[in-house]
GROMACS .gro file of C-alpha atoms in nm:
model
  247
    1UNK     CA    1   2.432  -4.691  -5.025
    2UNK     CA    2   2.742  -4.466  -5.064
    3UNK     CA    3   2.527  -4.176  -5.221
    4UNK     CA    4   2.246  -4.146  -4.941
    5UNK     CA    5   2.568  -4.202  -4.646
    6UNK     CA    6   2.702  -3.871  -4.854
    7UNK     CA    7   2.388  -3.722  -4.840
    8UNK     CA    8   2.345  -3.768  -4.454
    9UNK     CA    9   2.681  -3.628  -4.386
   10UNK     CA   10   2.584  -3.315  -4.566
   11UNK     CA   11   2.234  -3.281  -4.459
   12UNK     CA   12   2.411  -3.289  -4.057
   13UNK     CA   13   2.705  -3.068  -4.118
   14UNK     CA   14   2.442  -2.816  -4.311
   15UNK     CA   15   2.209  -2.828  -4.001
   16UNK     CA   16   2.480  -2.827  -3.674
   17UNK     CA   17   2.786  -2.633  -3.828
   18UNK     CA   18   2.978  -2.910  -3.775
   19UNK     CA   19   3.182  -3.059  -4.022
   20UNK     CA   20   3.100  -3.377  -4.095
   21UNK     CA   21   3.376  -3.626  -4.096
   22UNK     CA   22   3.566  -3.732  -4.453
   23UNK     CA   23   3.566  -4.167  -4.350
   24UNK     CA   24   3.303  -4.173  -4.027
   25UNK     CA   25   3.363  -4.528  -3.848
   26UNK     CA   26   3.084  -4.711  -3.664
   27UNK     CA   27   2.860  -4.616  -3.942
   28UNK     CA   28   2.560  -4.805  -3.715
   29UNK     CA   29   2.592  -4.605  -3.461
   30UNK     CA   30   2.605  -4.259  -3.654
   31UNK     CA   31   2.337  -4.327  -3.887
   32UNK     CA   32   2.112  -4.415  -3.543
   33UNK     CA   33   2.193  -4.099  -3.422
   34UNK     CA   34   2.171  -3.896  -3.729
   35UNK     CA   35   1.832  -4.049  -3.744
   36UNK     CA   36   1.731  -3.924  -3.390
   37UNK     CA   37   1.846  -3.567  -3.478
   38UNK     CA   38   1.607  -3.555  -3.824
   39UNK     CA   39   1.319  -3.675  -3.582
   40UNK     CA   40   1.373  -3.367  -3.316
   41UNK     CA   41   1.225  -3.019  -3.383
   42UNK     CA   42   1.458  -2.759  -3.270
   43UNK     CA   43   1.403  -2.647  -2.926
   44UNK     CA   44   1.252  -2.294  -2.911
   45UNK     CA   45   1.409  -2.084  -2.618
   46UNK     CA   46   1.134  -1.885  -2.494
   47UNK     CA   47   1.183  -1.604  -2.266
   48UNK     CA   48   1.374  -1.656  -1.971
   49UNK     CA   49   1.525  -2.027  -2.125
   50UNK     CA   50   1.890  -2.064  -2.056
   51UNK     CA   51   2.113  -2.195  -2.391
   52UNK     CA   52   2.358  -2.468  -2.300
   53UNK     CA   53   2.610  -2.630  -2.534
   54UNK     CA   54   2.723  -2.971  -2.347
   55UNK     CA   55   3.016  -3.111  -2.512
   56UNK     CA   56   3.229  -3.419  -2.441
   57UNK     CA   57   3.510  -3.597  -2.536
   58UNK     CA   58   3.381  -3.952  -2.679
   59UNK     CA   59   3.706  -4.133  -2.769
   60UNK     CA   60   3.747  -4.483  -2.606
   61UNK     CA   61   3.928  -4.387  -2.271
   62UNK     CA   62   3.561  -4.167  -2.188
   63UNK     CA   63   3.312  -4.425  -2.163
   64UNK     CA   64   3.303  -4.459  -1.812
   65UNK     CA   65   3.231  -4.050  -1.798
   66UNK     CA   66   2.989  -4.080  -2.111
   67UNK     CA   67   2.746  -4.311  -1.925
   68UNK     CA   68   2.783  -4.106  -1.651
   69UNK     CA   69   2.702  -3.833  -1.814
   70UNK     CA   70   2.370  -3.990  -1.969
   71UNK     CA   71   2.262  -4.032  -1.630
   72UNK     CA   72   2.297  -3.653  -1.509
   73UNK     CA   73   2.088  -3.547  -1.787
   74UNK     CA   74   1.745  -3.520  -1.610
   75UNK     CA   75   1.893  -3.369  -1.334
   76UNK     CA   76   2.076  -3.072  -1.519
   77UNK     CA   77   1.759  -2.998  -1.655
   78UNK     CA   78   1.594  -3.031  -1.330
   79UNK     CA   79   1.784  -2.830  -1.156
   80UNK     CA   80   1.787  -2.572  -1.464
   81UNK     CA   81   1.346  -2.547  -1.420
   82UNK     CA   82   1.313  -2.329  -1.112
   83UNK     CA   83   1.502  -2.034  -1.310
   84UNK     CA   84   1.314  -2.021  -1.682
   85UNK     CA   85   1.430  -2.362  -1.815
   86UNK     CA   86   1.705  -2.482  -2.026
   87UNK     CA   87   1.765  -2.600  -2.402
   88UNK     CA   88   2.096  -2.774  -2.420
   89UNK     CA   89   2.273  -2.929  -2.728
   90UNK     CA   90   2.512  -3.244  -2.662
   91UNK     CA   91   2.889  -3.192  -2.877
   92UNK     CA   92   3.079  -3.485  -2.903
   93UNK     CA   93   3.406  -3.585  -3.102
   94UNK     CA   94   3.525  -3.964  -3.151
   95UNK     CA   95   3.761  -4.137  -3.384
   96UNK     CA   96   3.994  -3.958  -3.633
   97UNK     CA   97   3.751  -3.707  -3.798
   98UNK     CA   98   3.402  -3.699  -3.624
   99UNK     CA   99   3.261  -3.446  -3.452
  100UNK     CA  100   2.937  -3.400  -3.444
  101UNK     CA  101   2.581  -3.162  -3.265
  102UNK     CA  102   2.260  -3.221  -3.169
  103UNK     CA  103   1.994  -2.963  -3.241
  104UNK     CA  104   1.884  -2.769  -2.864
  105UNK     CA  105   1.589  -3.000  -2.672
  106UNK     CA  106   1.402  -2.872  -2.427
  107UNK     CA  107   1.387  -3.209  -2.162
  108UNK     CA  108   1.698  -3.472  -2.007
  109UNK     CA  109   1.486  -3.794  -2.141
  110UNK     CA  110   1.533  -3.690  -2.523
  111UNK     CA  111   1.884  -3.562  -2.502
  112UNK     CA  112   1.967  -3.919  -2.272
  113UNK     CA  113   1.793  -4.115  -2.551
  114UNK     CA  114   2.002  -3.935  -2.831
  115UNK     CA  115   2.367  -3.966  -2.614
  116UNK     CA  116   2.244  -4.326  -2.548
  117UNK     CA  117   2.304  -4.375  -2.976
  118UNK     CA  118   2.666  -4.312  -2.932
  119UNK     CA  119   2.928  -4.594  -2.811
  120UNK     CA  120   3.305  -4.430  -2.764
  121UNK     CA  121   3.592  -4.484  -3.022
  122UNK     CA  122   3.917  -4.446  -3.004
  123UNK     CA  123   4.071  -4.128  -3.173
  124UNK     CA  124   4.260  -3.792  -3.127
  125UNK     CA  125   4.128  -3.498  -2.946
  126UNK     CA  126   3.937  -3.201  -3.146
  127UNK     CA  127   3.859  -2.941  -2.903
  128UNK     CA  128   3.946  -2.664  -3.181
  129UNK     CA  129   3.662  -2.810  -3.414
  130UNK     CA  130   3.408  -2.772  -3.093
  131UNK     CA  131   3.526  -2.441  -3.025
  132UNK     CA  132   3.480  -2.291  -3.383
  133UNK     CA  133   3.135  -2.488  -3.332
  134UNK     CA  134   3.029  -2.269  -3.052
  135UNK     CA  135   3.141  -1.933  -3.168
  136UNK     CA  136   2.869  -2.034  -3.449
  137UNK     CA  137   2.620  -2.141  -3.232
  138UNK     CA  138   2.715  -1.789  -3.095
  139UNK     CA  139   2.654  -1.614  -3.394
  140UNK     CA  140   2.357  -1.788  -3.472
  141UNK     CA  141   2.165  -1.824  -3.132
  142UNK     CA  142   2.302  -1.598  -2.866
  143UNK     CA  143   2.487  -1.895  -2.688
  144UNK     CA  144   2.610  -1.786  -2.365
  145UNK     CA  145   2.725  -2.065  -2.178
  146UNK     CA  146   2.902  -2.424  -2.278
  147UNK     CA  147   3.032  -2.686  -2.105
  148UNK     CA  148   3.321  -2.967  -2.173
  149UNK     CA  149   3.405  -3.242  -2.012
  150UNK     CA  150   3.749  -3.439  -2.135
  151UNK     CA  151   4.064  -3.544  -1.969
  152UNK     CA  152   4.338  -3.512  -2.280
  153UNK     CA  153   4.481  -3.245  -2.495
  154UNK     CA  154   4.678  -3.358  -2.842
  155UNK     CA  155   4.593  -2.973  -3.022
  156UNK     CA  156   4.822  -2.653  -3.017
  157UNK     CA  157   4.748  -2.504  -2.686
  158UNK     CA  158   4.792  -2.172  -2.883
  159UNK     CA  159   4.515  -2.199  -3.093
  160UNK     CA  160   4.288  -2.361  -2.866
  161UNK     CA  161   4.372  -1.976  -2.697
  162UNK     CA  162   4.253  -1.800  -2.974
  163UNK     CA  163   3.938  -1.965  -3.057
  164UNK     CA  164   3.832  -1.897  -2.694
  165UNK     CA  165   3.943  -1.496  -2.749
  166UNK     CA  166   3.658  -1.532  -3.004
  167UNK     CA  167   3.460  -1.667  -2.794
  168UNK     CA  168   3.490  -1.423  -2.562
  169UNK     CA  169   3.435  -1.129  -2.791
  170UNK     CA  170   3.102  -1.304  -2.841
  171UNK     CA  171   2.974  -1.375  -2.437
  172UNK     CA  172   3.035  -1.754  -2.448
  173UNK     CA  173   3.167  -1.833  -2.090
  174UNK     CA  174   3.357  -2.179  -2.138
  175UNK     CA  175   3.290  -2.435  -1.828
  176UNK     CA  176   3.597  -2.683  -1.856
  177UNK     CA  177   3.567  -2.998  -1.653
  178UNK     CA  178   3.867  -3.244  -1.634
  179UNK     CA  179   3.906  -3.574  -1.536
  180UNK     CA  180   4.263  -3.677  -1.448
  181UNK     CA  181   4.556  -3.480  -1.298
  182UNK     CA  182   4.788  -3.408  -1.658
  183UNK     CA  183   4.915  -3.090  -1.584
  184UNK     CA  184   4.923  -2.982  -1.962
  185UNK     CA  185   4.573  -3.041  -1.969
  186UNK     CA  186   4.462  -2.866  -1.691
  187UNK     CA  187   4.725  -2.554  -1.754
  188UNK     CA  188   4.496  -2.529  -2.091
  189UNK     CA  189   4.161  -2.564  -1.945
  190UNK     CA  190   4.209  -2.336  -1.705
  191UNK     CA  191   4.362  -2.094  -1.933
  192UNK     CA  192   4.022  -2.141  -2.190
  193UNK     CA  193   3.798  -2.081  -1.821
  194UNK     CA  194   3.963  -1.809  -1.749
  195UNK     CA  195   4.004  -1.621  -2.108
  196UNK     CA  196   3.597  -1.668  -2.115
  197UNK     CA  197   3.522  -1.523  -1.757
  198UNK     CA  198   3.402  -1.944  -1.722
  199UNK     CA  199   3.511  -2.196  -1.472
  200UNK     CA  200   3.785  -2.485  -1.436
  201UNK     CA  201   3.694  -2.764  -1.228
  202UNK     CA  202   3.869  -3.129  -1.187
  203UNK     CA  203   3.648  -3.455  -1.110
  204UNK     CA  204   3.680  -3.756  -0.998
  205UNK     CA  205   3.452  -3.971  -1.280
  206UNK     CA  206   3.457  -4.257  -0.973
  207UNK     CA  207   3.285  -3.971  -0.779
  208UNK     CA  208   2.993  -3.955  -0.970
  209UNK     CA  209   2.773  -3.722  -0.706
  210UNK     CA  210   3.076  -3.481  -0.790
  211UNK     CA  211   3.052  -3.415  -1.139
  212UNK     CA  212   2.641  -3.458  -1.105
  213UNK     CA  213   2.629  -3.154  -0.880
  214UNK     CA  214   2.875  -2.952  -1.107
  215UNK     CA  215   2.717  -3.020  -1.397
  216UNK     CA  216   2.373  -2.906  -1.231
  217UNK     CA  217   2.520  -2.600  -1.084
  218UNK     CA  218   2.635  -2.458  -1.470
  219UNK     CA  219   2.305  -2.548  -1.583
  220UNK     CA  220   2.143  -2.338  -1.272
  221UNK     CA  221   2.368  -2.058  -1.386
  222UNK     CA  222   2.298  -2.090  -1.745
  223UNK     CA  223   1.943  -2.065  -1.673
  224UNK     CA  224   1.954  -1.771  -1.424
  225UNK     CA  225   2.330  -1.620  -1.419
  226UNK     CA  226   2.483  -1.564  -1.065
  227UNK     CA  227   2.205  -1.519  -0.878
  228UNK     CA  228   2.057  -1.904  -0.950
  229UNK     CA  229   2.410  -2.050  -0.809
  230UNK     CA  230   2.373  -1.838  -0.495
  231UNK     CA  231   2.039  -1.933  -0.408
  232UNK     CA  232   2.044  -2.305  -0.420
  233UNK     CA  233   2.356  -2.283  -0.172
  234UNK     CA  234   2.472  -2.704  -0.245
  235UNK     CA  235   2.870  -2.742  -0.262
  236UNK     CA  236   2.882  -2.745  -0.642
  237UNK     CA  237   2.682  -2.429  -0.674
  238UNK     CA  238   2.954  -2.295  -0.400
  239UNK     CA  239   3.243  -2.453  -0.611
  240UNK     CA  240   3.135  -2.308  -0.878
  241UNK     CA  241   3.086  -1.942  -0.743
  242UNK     CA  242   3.408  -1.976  -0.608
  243UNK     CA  243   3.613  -2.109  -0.928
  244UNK     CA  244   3.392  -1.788  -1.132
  245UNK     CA  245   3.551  -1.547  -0.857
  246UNK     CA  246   3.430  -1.182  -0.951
  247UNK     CA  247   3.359  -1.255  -1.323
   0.00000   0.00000   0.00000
């Protein structure tokens, strides 16, 4: 058993350019999700397909926001069609040394199913492990646009600083979504938004419609830029626009 768990771990971190963790926990609910990610074919992003890299914070005190975030799935996606369609990767980090990626799929149910694998854990924050994950996913796909939804910060804000300087050298426009009011966290979200030419925006995870029309707008704009946000006209393509300014 402990040579095909090895195996797994290197077959994921091989395919995602994520590291895969030295002691993973929960080994249930990794192996069932490692499982759905050998079953998917890689999206293909045909022309006019948006790229969106959706990553969250999984440790324990996130649950509430994870389900919630299953739920907006079909809806991102949805609102994502009328401008060339999206392919969107989930990101997550849990426990003391996991952090894991989904291959891009093309439709809300499959990526729903796959986030539905993962149950939070307790653990430390790893933004700068998700960061250097998207400048690959940069290098490798033309990523433009990412997303990440968390509400704590336990990594040098410094660093976190320069990883998104090389994201911005690449394109990658960071969308930072906080839940809570710690002002360390949001002075470093905000700083990672604005270093990208992205957005900062603070939710209420009781407010569910909130982050659901957020999370819709950036995958409007990821699918068709500026000009999808101003034509569907709701208040969280308006938020957005405003909290992009003139980038």
């Amino acid at each position: 058993m402990a040579r095909s768990e090895d195996k797994t771990k290197h077959d994921v971190s091989a395919a995602t350019g994520v590291n895969a963790p030295a002691a993973p926990s929960a080994a249930g609910d990794i192996a069932r999700f490692l499982g759905e990610v050998r079953a998917m074919a890689p999206a293909r992003a045909g022309v006019g397909r948006g790229r969106l890299a959706f990553a969250l914070d999984a440790t324990a005190s996130r649950e509430p926001t994870w389900a919630l975030a299953c739920e907006i799935q079909a809806d991102m996606f949805a609102a994502a069609a009328a401008h060339g369609g999206l392919d969107m990767q989930i990101v997550y980090y849990r426990g003391m040394d996991e952090c894991r990626a989904s291959p891009f799929v093309g439709d809300g149910a499959t990526l729903r199913r796959l986030m539905g694998r993962i149950a939070c854990e307790g653990g430390l924050t790893q933004i700068h492990r998700v960061l250097g994950h998207l400048e690959r996913e940069a290098e490798r796909c033309g990523l433009k646009a990412a997303v990440f939804v968390g509400d704590a910060l336990e990594e040098d804000a410094d660093a976190l600083h320069a990883a998104a300087g090389q994201l911005a050298l690449r394109g990658v426009r960071l969308f930072m979504f906080q839940e809570g009011d710690d002002r360390r966290v949001e002075r470093t979200f905000r700083a990672l938004a604005k270093l990208t030419g992205g957005a900062y925006c603070r939710f209420d995870a009781r407010a569910g419609h909130h982050l659901r029309a957020l999370l819709s707008a950036v995958a409007a704009y990821a699918a068709g830029g500026r000009p999808a946000l101003e034509a569907r006209g709701d208040a969280g393509a308006r938020q957005l626009l405003l909290a992009l300014g003139g980038s």
